[in-house]
Amino acid sequence: MNLPSLRKRPTYGVLLNALQALEVQPNSWSKSITVELSSTEQATVQRFLMSIIASDLEWLQDSTGLGGEILTALEQKELLFDLASRRVAERCGRSAMPEMTRTWTIPASSMLPEIKFDIREPPLTGDNLGLKTWGTSYVIAKKLENFGIHYLDHLFAKSDTSTPGNCRRSILHSTKILELGAGTGLVGIAAAAIWDADVYLTDLQDIAENLHFNVEKNAATVSEFGGHISSGVLDWREPDKAQTKMSSKKFSIILAADPLYDDDHPALVANVIQKFLYDDGDSRALVAIPMRDGTTRSLAGHLRKLMVSNGFLEDSSGEEICQDDWAPSDGPEVRLRWTIWKRDLPPHPKYEK
Ligand SMILES: C[S@@+](CC[C@H](N)C(=O)[O-])C[C@H]1O[C@@H](n2cnc3c(N)ncnc32)[C@H](O)[C@@H]1O
């Protein structure tokens, strides 16, 4: 398969042709391209699409479009980012589908019954990747109870052993939680129910309406488990603007599932964690990144360096396997690395046991 290399600075027309040729059509229309490609070729396509999304295509210049119209470099970039994002979305099997609501089930444990969340996903438009629920978020949602027991124990109240059979533990009321890049909201909504916690879910303006819808839709389930959820806009590029509207200005736990896909993201995410996490040794930031390819590995490495230079230590980390969202459903599995970060500071007296 011949895909243009971004290193050779291909023109707008060359990139446009390549992106158009990669369109995945429903099987009923014509033979789907994903059926024809081997898994190695699919991985090459994913890398190509990711490299366009992550690039600023700075070599593009104002020129004439295919229809004879003048297109500025910015318009060309927007069209190409939009197409690349659509191609990515198509490989998630979503683009041709109308709005859907999917039910995500968190299996029962010894302490909690099975919990189901209904999450709406509108049809994907443009590069609004937050309108889809990504594989990382489901893997992390299922691990939240385990994270609470093993790594966030100091933020939980002691269990009420006076009631026979009551071994469930709730997070301390002072433990406010912030989710960054929440998308459709699965992780934050699940955290509120599983940890009996108050979670504020945030994302970009374009994502906020659907996020709010999902928060409202699942609020009753969350409150059955004692939790509370709310949502709002937090654009990592304008954190001060968001902070003025928040009821809590600082948080004890920050969650971020699959937040890195652009060159700017590591610095933005590191900065937002620095700004919104309490300045004590008890607060924690849980960041989960699927290692899709060299681009995501390098973004993850960049975030790690920035966190360390901001004075954070890795409290714990681990790996899970998730289905790669950038591939078709029978595509390769991906290693998902989660890290729980803490500040290199003494604990706050209120949490000392
Ligand atoms: C790959 S999606 C993951 C969404 C969700 N956490 C999940 O796992 O399903 C990345 C998310 O980061 C959000 N995002 C990207 N840039 C952002 C920014 N500057 N400020 C806030 N959120 C941003 C996107 O809108 C999107 O919801």
XYZ file of C-alpha atoms and ligand atoms in Angstrom:
380
model
C 0.000 0.000 0.000
C 1.420 3.387 -0.961
C 0.613 6.062 1.561
C 2.436 9.400 1.382
C 5.081 9.982 4.038
C 4.617 13.219 5.977
C 8.401 13.521 6.139
C 8.309 14.269 2.384
C 5.835 17.123 3.007
C 3.168 15.969 0.539
C 0.842 18.559 -0.977
C -2.758 19.099 0.044
C -3.949 17.275 -3.108
C -1.800 14.209 -2.426
C -2.999 13.963 1.178
C -6.599 14.556 0.158
C -6.452 11.761 -2.428
C -4.904 9.366 0.071
C -7.504 10.155 2.722
C -10.362 9.833 0.238
C -9.043 6.476 -0.940
C -9.042 5.198 2.642
C -12.767 5.748 3.096
C -14.441 2.744 4.682
C -17.861 2.141 3.212
C -20.525 -0.091 4.696
C -20.278 -3.599 3.293
C -23.640 -3.199 1.591
C -22.250 -0.415 -0.627
C -19.054 -1.956 -1.814
C -16.275 -4.150 -0.605
C -14.980 -2.593 2.602
C -11.330 -1.605 2.572
C -10.818 -3.103 6.034
C -11.735 -6.507 4.644
C -8.991 -6.261 2.064
C -6.208 -5.155 4.399
C -3.954 -7.397 6.446
C -3.465 -6.457 10.096
C 0.014 -5.068 9.246
C -1.523 -2.879 6.557
C -4.262 -1.780 8.920
C -1.584 -0.757 11.423
C 0.164 1.234 8.663
C -3.103 3.026 7.875
C -3.663 3.820 11.549
C -0.154 5.222 11.857
C -0.701 7.358 8.755
C -4.014 8.741 10.070
C -2.576 9.376 13.539
C 0.441 11.137 12.027
C -1.878 13.531 10.169
C -3.933 14.249 13.303
C -0.763 14.818 15.322
C 0.971 16.976 12.681
C 0.529 20.703 12.147
C 1.144 20.275 8.362
C 3.139 23.486 8.488
C 4.358 23.206 4.885
C 0.895 23.674 3.351
C 0.389 26.965 1.555
C -2.670 28.801 0.219
C -3.564 27.179 -3.120
C -6.352 26.240 -5.493
C -8.613 23.379 -4.399
C -9.808 20.551 -6.652
C -12.928 22.543 -7.606
C -10.867 25.615 -8.608
C -11.607 27.487 -5.364
C -8.875 29.207 -3.345
C -8.174 27.385 -0.099
C -6.051 28.953 2.615
C -3.454 26.762 4.333
C -5.642 26.805 7.459
C -8.702 25.645 5.500
C -6.661 22.853 3.924
C -5.416 21.717 7.339
C -8.922 21.743 8.772
C -10.253 19.713 5.836
C -7.428 17.184 6.152
C -7.744 16.869 9.971
C -11.483 16.456 9.536
C -11.043 13.710 6.919
C -8.321 11.919 8.925
C -10.554 11.953 12.009
C -13.441 10.558 9.971
C -11.237 7.777 8.618
C -10.213 6.961 12.213
C -13.841 7.013 13.287
C -14.859 4.732 10.410
C -12.327 2.215 11.601
C -14.133 2.219 14.920
C -17.242 1.180 13.022
C -19.083 4.342 14.052
C -19.177 6.852 11.236
C -21.965 5.337 9.240
C -24.042 4.674 12.313
C -26.702 6.989 13.667
C -26.776 8.099 17.291
C -26.642 5.121 19.626
C -26.841 4.418 23.318
C -24.659 1.625 24.561
C -24.996 -0.065 27.928
C -21.686 -0.679 29.696
C -21.714 -3.256 32.468
C -19.346 -3.246 35.424
C -19.352 -6.838 36.693
C -20.405 -7.587 40.284
C -17.717 -7.957 42.935
C -17.741 -9.168 46.518
C -18.636 -5.619 47.606
C -20.758 -4.261 44.774
C -23.542 -5.621 42.580
C -23.313 -5.455 38.793
C -23.746 -1.836 37.666
C -24.964 -0.738 34.224
C -24.450 2.673 32.659
C -26.273 3.907 29.558
C -23.946 6.066 27.499
C -25.137 8.006 24.450
C -22.814 8.411 21.481
C -23.965 10.875 18.812
C -22.869 10.297 15.210
C -19.221 11.324 14.996
C -18.685 14.696 13.404
C -15.365 16.231 12.417
C -12.552 15.526 14.856
C -14.804 15.296 17.901
C -13.183 12.175 19.264
C -14.922 12.685 22.614
C -18.281 11.677 21.146
C -17.225 8.036 21.207
C -16.527 5.808 24.214
C -12.962 4.534 23.856
C -11.711 1.090 24.839
C -9.405 2.514 27.512
C -12.316 4.004 29.406
C -14.108 0.667 29.741
C -10.960 -1.137 30.888
C -10.289 1.589 33.466
C -13.943 1.757 34.598
C -13.798 -1.984 35.366
C -10.584 -1.514 37.385
C -11.774 1.411 39.514
C -12.815 -0.675 42.495
C -9.415 -2.346 42.480
C -7.649 1.040 42.224
C -9.683 2.245 45.210
C -8.719 -0.737 47.355
C -5.064 -0.971 46.426
C -3.837 2.519 45.557
C -6.317 5.103 46.875
C -7.128 3.470 50.188
C -5.946 6.501 52.201
C -8.674 8.613 50.546
C -11.453 6.277 51.704
C -13.326 6.319 55.016
C -12.963 3.299 57.301
C -15.699 0.745 56.560
C -18.790 0.634 58.710
C -18.400 -2.765 60.349
C -21.390 -2.189 62.658
C -23.763 -3.383 59.906
C -23.275 -7.124 59.266
C -22.233 -7.794 55.678
C -21.403 -4.144 55.046
C -17.871 -4.189 53.773
C -18.332 -1.429 51.203
C -16.117 1.590 51.727
C -16.909 5.112 50.569
C -14.485 7.768 49.593
C -14.048 10.578 52.144
C -16.486 13.434 51.499
C -13.642 15.897 51.127
C -12.257 13.842 48.207
C -13.447 15.759 45.156
C -12.634 14.185 41.805
C -12.022 15.805 38.421
C -12.062 13.988 35.091
C -10.163 15.511 32.167
C -11.167 14.784 28.553
C -14.108 12.736 29.855
C -15.610 12.254 26.369
C -18.878 10.399 26.809
C -18.222 10.154 30.551
C -17.949 6.425 31.299
C -14.916 6.624 33.626
C -16.112 9.578 35.725
C -19.674 8.258 35.983
C -18.403 4.818 37.012
C -15.980 6.364 39.545
C -18.813 8.289 41.193
C -20.900 5.115 41.624
C -18.123 2.672 42.498
C -16.329 4.989 44.938
C -19.495 6.673 46.283
C -17.827 9.921 45.237
C -18.409 13.435 43.922
C -17.009 13.631 40.377
C -16.827 16.643 38.065
C -16.496 15.474 34.433
C -15.043 17.882 31.890
C -14.218 18.146 28.208
C -14.142 20.619 25.322
C -17.157 22.849 24.567
C -18.200 20.692 21.566
C -18.259 17.567 23.700
C -19.868 19.121 26.769
C -23.497 18.870 25.651
C -23.412 15.108 25.103
C -21.339 14.669 28.257
C -23.972 16.591 30.225
C -26.691 14.417 28.667
C -24.906 11.246 29.852
C -24.345 12.710 33.302
C -28.083 13.439 33.622
C -29.017 10.039 32.204
C -26.889 8.170 34.753
C -27.343 10.493 37.749
C -30.020 8.301 39.346
C -27.874 5.146 39.094
C -24.905 7.006 40.548
C -26.949 8.402 43.414
C -28.313 4.904 44.236
C -24.693 4.110 45.075
C -24.283 7.324 47.063
C -22.268 9.236 44.444
C -22.785 12.549 42.718
C -21.838 13.697 39.193
C -21.763 17.023 37.395
C -20.054 18.218 34.248
C -18.704 21.308 32.540
C -16.247 22.688 30.012
C -12.550 22.500 30.789
C -10.411 23.222 27.758
C -6.819 22.396 28.740
C -5.701 25.421 26.700
C -7.759 27.757 28.913
C -7.717 26.250 32.413
C -8.180 29.606 34.178
C -11.448 30.203 32.340
C -12.800 26.859 33.591
C -11.548 27.319 37.134
C -13.567 30.484 37.702
C -16.783 28.483 37.115
C -15.922 25.477 39.292
C -17.353 24.955 42.743
C -14.147 23.137 43.763
C -10.946 24.839 42.652
C -8.713 21.902 43.608
C -9.236 18.138 43.542
C -7.843 15.146 45.429
C -8.109 12.787 42.448
C -7.761 13.583 38.752
C -8.706 10.991 36.135
C -7.645 11.053 32.477
C -8.358 8.126 30.132
C -6.756 8.188 26.685
C -6.017 11.932 26.739
C -3.017 12.117 24.354
C -3.314 12.295 20.583
C -1.782 15.629 19.685
C 1.751 17.004 20.107
C 0.462 19.694 22.495
C -1.393 17.284 24.758
C 1.416 16.110 27.097
C 2.277 19.695 28.109
C -1.389 20.708 28.390
C -2.362 17.662 30.460
C 0.700 17.983 32.748
C -0.125 21.652 33.290
C -3.799 21.017 34.067
C -2.897 18.283 36.578
C -0.363 20.631 38.182
C -2.985 23.352 38.434
C -5.989 21.381 39.687
C -4.498 18.713 41.962
C -4.179 19.605 45.664
C -0.659 20.457 46.760
C -0.218 17.562 49.164
C 1.246 14.088 49.188
C -2.181 12.389 49.272
C -3.696 13.598 46.033
C -3.450 11.320 43.027
C -3.695 11.625 39.237
C -4.623 8.468 37.341
C -3.628 8.663 33.690
C -4.279 5.758 31.294
C -2.710 5.741 27.836
C -3.156 3.065 25.155
C 0.228 2.447 23.477
C -1.156 2.347 19.952
C 2.038 3.080 18.097
C 5.267 5.083 18.158
C 3.319 8.362 18.260
C 1.363 7.505 21.410
C 4.454 5.972 23.041
C 6.357 9.170 22.402
C 3.485 11.365 23.697
C 3.307 9.163 26.816
C 7.092 9.477 27.313
C 6.831 13.242 26.980
C 4.052 13.413 29.589
C 6.129 11.263 31.970
C 9.112 13.633 31.705
C 6.913 16.672 32.304
C 5.204 15.095 35.323
C 8.583 14.286 36.871
C 9.894 17.784 36.203
C 6.706 19.165 37.826
C 7.652 17.294 41.024
C 5.467 14.193 40.641
C 6.439 10.609 41.491
C 4.987 7.445 40.037
C 3.029 5.958 42.945
C 2.038 2.846 41.013
C 1.578 1.735 37.449
C 0.508 -1.263 35.464
C -0.619 -2.585 32.133
C -3.845 -3.963 30.796
C -4.777 -5.178 27.364
C -7.487 -3.366 25.470
C -8.925 -3.549 22.002
C -7.367 -0.838 19.850
C -10.099 1.673 19.092
C -8.296 2.870 16.008
C -8.675 -0.509 14.391
C -11.665 -2.583 13.331
C -13.204 -4.768 16.039
C -11.097 -7.765 15.001
C -7.979 -5.578 14.936
C -4.908 -5.944 17.121
C -5.033 -5.680 20.887
C -3.138 -2.833 22.450
C -1.183 -2.491 25.693
C -2.795 0.095 27.898
C -0.466 1.654 30.486
C -1.959 3.292 33.554
C 0.015 5.359 36.030
C -1.048 6.798 39.375
C 0.948 9.952 40.036
C 1.465 11.644 43.387
C 3.262 14.770 44.440
C 6.619 14.372 46.156
C 5.230 16.053 49.292
C 4.336 14.897 52.830
C 0.796 13.579 53.401
C -1.888 15.929 54.648
C -2.527 15.361 58.403
C -6.239 14.676 57.757
C -5.379 11.502 55.828
C -2.797 10.079 58.250
C -3.997 6.773 59.680
C -9.493 9.749 22.727
S -10.686 10.722 23.531
C -10.946 9.879 25.080
C -12.293 10.194 25.672
C -12.648 9.424 26.947
N -11.721 9.711 28.029
C -12.688 7.941 26.671
O -11.677 7.258 27.000
O -13.687 7.458 26.124
C -9.732 12.153 24.050
C -10.565 13.212 24.757
O -9.735 14.343 25.051
C -10.499 15.511 24.797
N -9.626 16.671 24.544
C -8.762 16.860 23.521
N -8.187 18.068 23.591
C -8.708 18.668 24.692
C -8.525 19.949 25.300
N -7.708 20.873 24.764
N -9.207 20.233 26.427
C -10.051 19.308 26.968
N -10.275 18.084 26.449
C -9.619 17.764 25.316
C -11.319 15.146 23.563
O -12.428 15.995 23.367
C -11.714 13.716 23.907
O -12.898 13.662 24.652
